[in-house]
Short mmCIF file of C-alpha atoms in Angstrom, two decimals:
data_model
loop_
_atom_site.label_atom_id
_atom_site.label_comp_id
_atom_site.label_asym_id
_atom_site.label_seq_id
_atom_site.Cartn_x
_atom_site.Cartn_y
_atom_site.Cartn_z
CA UNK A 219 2.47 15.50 12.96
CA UNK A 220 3.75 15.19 9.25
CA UNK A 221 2.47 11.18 8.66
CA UNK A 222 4.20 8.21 8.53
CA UNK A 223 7.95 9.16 8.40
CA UNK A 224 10.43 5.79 6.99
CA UNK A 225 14.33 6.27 7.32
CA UNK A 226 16.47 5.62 5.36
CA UNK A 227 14.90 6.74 1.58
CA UNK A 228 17.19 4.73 -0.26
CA UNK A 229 19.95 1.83 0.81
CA UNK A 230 22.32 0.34 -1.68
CA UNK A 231 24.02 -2.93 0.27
CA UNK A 232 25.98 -5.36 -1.10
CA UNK A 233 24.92 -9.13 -1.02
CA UNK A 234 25.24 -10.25 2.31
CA UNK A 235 25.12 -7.61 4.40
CA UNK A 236 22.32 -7.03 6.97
CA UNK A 237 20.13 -3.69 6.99
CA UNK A 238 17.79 -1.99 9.19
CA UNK A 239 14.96 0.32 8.40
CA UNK A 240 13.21 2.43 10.74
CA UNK A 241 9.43 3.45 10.72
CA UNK A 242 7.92 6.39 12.71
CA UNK A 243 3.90 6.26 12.68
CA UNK A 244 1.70 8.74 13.10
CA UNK A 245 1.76 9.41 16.38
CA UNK A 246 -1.57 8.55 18.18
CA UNK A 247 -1.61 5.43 15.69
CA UNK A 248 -1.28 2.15 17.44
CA UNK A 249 -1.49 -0.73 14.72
CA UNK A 250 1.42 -0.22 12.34
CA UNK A 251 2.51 -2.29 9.11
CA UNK A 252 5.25 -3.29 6.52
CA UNK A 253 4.58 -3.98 3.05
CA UNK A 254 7.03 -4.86 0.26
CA UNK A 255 6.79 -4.04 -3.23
CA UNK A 256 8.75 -5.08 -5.85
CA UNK A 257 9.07 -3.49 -9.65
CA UNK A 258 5.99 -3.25 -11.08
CA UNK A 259 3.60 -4.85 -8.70
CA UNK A 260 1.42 -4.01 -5.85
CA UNK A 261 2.25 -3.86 -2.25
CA UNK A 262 2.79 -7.21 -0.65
CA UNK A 263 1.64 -7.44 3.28
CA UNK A 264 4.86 -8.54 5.54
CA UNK A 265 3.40 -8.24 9.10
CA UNK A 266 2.26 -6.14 11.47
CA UNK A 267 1.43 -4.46 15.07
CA UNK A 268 -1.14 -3.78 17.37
CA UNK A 269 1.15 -1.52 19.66
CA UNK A 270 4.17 -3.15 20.96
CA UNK A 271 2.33 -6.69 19.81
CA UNK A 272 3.48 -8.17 16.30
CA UNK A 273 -0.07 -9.89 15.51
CA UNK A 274 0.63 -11.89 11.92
CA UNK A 275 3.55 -12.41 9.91
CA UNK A 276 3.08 -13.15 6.17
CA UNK A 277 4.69 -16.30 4.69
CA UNK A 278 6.89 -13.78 2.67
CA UNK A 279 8.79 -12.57 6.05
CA UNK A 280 11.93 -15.40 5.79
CA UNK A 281 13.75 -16.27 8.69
CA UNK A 282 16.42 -13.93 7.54
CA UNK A 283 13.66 -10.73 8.37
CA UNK A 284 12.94 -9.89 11.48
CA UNK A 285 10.55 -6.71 12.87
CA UNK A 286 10.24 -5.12 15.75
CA UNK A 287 8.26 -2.23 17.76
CA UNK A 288 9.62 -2.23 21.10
CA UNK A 289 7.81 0.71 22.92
CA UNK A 290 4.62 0.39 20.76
CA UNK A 291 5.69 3.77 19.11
CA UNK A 292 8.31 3.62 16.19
CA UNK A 293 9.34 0.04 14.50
CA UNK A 294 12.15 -1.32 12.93
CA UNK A 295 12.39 -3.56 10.12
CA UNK A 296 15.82 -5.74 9.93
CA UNK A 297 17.16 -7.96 6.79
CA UNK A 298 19.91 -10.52 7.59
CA UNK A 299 22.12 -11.80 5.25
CA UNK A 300 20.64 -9.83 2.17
CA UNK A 301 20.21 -11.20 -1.77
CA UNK A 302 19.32 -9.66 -4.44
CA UNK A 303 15.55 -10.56 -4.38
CA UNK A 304 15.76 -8.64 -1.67
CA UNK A 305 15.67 -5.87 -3.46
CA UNK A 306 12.60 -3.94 -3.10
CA UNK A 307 10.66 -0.74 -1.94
CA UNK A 308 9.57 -1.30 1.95
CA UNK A 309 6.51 0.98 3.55
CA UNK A 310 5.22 1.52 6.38
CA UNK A 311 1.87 2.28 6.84
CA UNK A 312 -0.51 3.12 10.37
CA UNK A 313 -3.54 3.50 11.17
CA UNK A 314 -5.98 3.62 14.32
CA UNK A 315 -7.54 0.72 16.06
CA UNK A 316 -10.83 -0.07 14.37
CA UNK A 317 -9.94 2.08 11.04
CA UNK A 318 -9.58 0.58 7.93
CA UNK A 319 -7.17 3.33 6.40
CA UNK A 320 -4.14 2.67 6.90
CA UNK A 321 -1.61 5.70 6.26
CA UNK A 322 1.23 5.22 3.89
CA UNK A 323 5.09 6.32 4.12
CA UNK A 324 7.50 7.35 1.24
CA UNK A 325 9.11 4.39 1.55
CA UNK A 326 12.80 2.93 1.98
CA UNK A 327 13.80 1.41 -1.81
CA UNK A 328 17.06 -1.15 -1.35
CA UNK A 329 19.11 -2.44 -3.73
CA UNK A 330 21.12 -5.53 -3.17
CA UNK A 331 24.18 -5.39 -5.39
CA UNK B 113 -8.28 -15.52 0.95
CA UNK B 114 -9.21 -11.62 0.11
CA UNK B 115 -7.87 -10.63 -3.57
CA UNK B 116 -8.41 -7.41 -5.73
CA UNK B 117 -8.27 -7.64 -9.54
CA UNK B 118 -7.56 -4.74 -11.78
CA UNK B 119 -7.47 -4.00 -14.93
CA UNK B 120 -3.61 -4.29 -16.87
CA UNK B 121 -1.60 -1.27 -17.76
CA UNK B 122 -0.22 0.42 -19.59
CA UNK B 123 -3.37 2.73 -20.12
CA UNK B 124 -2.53 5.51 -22.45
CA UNK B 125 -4.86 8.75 -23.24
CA UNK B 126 -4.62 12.24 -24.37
CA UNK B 127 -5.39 14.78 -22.11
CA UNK B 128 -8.81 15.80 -21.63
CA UNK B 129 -10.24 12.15 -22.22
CA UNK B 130 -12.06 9.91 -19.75
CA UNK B 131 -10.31 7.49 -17.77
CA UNK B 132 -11.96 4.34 -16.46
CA UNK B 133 -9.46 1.89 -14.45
CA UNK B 134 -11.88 -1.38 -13.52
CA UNK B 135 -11.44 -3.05 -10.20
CA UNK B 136 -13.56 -5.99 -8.69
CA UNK B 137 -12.47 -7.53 -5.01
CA UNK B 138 -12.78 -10.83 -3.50
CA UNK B 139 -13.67 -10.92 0.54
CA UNK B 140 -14.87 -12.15 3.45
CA UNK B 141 -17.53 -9.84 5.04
CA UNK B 142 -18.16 -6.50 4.55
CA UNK B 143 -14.31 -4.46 3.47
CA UNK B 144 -13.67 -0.74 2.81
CA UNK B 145 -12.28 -0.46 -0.67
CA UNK B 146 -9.88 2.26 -1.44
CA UNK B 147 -8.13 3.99 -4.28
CA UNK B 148 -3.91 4.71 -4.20
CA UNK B 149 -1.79 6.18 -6.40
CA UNK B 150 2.09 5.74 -6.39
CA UNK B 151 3.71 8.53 -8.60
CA UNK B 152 7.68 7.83 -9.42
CA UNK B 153 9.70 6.92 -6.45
CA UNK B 154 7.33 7.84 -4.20
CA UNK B 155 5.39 6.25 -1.72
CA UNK B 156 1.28 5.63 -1.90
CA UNK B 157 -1.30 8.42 -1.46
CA UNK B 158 -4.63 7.65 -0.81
CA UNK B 159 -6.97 8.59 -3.27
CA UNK B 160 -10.30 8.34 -1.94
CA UNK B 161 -12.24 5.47 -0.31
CA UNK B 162 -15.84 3.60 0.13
CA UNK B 163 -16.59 2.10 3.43
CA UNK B 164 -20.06 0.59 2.49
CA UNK B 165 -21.74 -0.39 -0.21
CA UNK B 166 -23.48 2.14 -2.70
CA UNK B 167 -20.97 4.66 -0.84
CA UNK B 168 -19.34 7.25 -3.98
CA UNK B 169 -15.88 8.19 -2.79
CA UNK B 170 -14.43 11.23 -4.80
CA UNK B 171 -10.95 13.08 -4.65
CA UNK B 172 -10.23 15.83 -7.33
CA UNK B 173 -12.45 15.02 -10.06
CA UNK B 174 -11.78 11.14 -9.75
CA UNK B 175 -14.75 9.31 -8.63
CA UNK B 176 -15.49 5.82 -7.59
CA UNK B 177 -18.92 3.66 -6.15
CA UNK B 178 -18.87 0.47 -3.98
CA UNK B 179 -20.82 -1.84 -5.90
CA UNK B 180 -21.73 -4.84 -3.52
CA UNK B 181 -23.92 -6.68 -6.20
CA UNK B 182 -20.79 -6.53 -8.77
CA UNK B 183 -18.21 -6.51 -5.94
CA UNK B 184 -16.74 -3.94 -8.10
CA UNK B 185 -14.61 -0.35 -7.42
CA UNK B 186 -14.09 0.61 -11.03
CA UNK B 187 -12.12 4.00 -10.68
CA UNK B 188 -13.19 7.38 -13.10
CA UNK B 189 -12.39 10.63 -13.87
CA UNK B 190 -13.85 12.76 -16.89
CA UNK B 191 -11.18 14.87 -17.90
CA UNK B 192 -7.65 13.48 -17.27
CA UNK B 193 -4.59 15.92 -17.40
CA UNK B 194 -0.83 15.57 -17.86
CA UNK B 195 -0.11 15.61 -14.00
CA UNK B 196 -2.45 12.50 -13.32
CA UNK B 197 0.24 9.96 -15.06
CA UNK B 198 0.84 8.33 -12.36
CA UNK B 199 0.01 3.85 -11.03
CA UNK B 200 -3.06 3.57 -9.60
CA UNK B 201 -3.62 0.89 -7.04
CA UNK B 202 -7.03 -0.27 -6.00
CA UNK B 203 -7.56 -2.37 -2.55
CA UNK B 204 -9.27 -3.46 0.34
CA UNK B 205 -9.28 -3.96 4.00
CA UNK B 206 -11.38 -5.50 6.78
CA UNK B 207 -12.18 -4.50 10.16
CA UNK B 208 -12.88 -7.46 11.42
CA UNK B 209 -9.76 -9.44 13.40
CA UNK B 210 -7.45 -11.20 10.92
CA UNK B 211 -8.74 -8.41 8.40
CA UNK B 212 -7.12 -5.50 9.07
CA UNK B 213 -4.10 -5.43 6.71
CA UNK B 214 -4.95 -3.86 3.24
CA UNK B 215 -5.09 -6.16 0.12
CA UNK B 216 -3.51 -4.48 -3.22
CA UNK B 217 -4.25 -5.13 -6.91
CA UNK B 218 -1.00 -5.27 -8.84
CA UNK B 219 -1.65 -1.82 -10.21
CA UNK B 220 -2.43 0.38 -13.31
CA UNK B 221 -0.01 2.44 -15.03
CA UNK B 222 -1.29 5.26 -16.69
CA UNK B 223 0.05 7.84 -19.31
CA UNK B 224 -1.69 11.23 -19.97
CA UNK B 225 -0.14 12.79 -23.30
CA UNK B 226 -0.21 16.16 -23.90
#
């Protein structure tokens, strides 16, 4: 297993469109998370999962997002109706039940043009 | 709620000095406190960690020691080189329920000049 694996690296979108981002954990990892982090600022919690189970949402996660981790394996992480503050690098991070690391992907970074 | 404070960026030094990046935390309980670093485009690495207090987590010559009394994580290395330019994030996370997500500072750029 190679870690925490995020598809696409990079989306450019234009305002409006929707996008989806896909996550793969490490595999025997059953809690998994979303972060966002904008220029020049630390990682912002978005919500997470304890296997198939999405647990808490943060205030930040808009009606317009929506997440997802059907099988309790990989998740997917869906804007609707992008803007431009939308723009943003999104990880993924996992980690095991009763761990406090959490394991970090390379991240997808969209741009909302 | 749970909140990590570090010290602004830019920092800039010439190679060879000593780097010190201050971090204190705010939390509930007992967290594990963890270094990151983010180099250009690329995603965060963990640096080394601290699960209790008085632990000394270290990672290729960067060293760092859970102070409970000063709720403090400052982050040091003696000799920096060219390669470590790079944003260093400090943060925290709980094990407790409601606790588990990690809490970031907002980062600290740093520069290493040849």
């Amino acid at each position: 297993d190679t870690g925490v694996s995020q598809d696409p690296r990079h989306k450019i979108t234009k305002r409006g469109q929707n996008v989806t981002f896909r996550c793969d954990p490490i595999s025997e990892h059953n809690r998994l998370y979303w972060y966002r982090q904008t220029l020049g600022q630390g990682p912002e919690f978005l919500t997470y999962f304890q296997n198939e189970a999405q647990l808490e949402k943060s205030r930040l996660l808009s009606d317009r997002f929506s997440a997802e981790r059907p099988k309790g394996s990989f998740s997917t992480l869906e804007i609707q109706r992008t803007e431009q503050g939308d723009s943003a690098m999104y990880l993924c991070a996992s980690s095991i039940m009763g761990d406090t690391e959490a394991f970090f992907g390379q991240g997808t970074r969209l741009t909302v043009v | 709620g749970d909140s990590v404070t570090q010290m602004e960026g830019p920092v800039t030094l010439s190679e060879e000095a000593f780097l010190t990046i201050n971090c204190t935390y705010t939390a509930t309980g007992y967290p594990s406190l963890f270094w990151y670093v983010q180099y250009p485009g690329e995603g965060l690495q963990l640096l080394l960690k601290a699960t209790k207090a008085d632990d000394k987590g270290s990672n290729k010559g960067f060293e760092a020691t859970y102070r409970k009394e000063t709720t403090s994580f400052h982050l040091e290395k003696g000799s920096v080189q060219v390669s470590d330019s790079a944003v260093y994030f400090c943060a925290l996370s709980r094990s407790d329920p409601g606790g588990f997500k990690t809490i970031f500072g907002a980062g600290t750029r740093l520069f290493v000049k040849a």
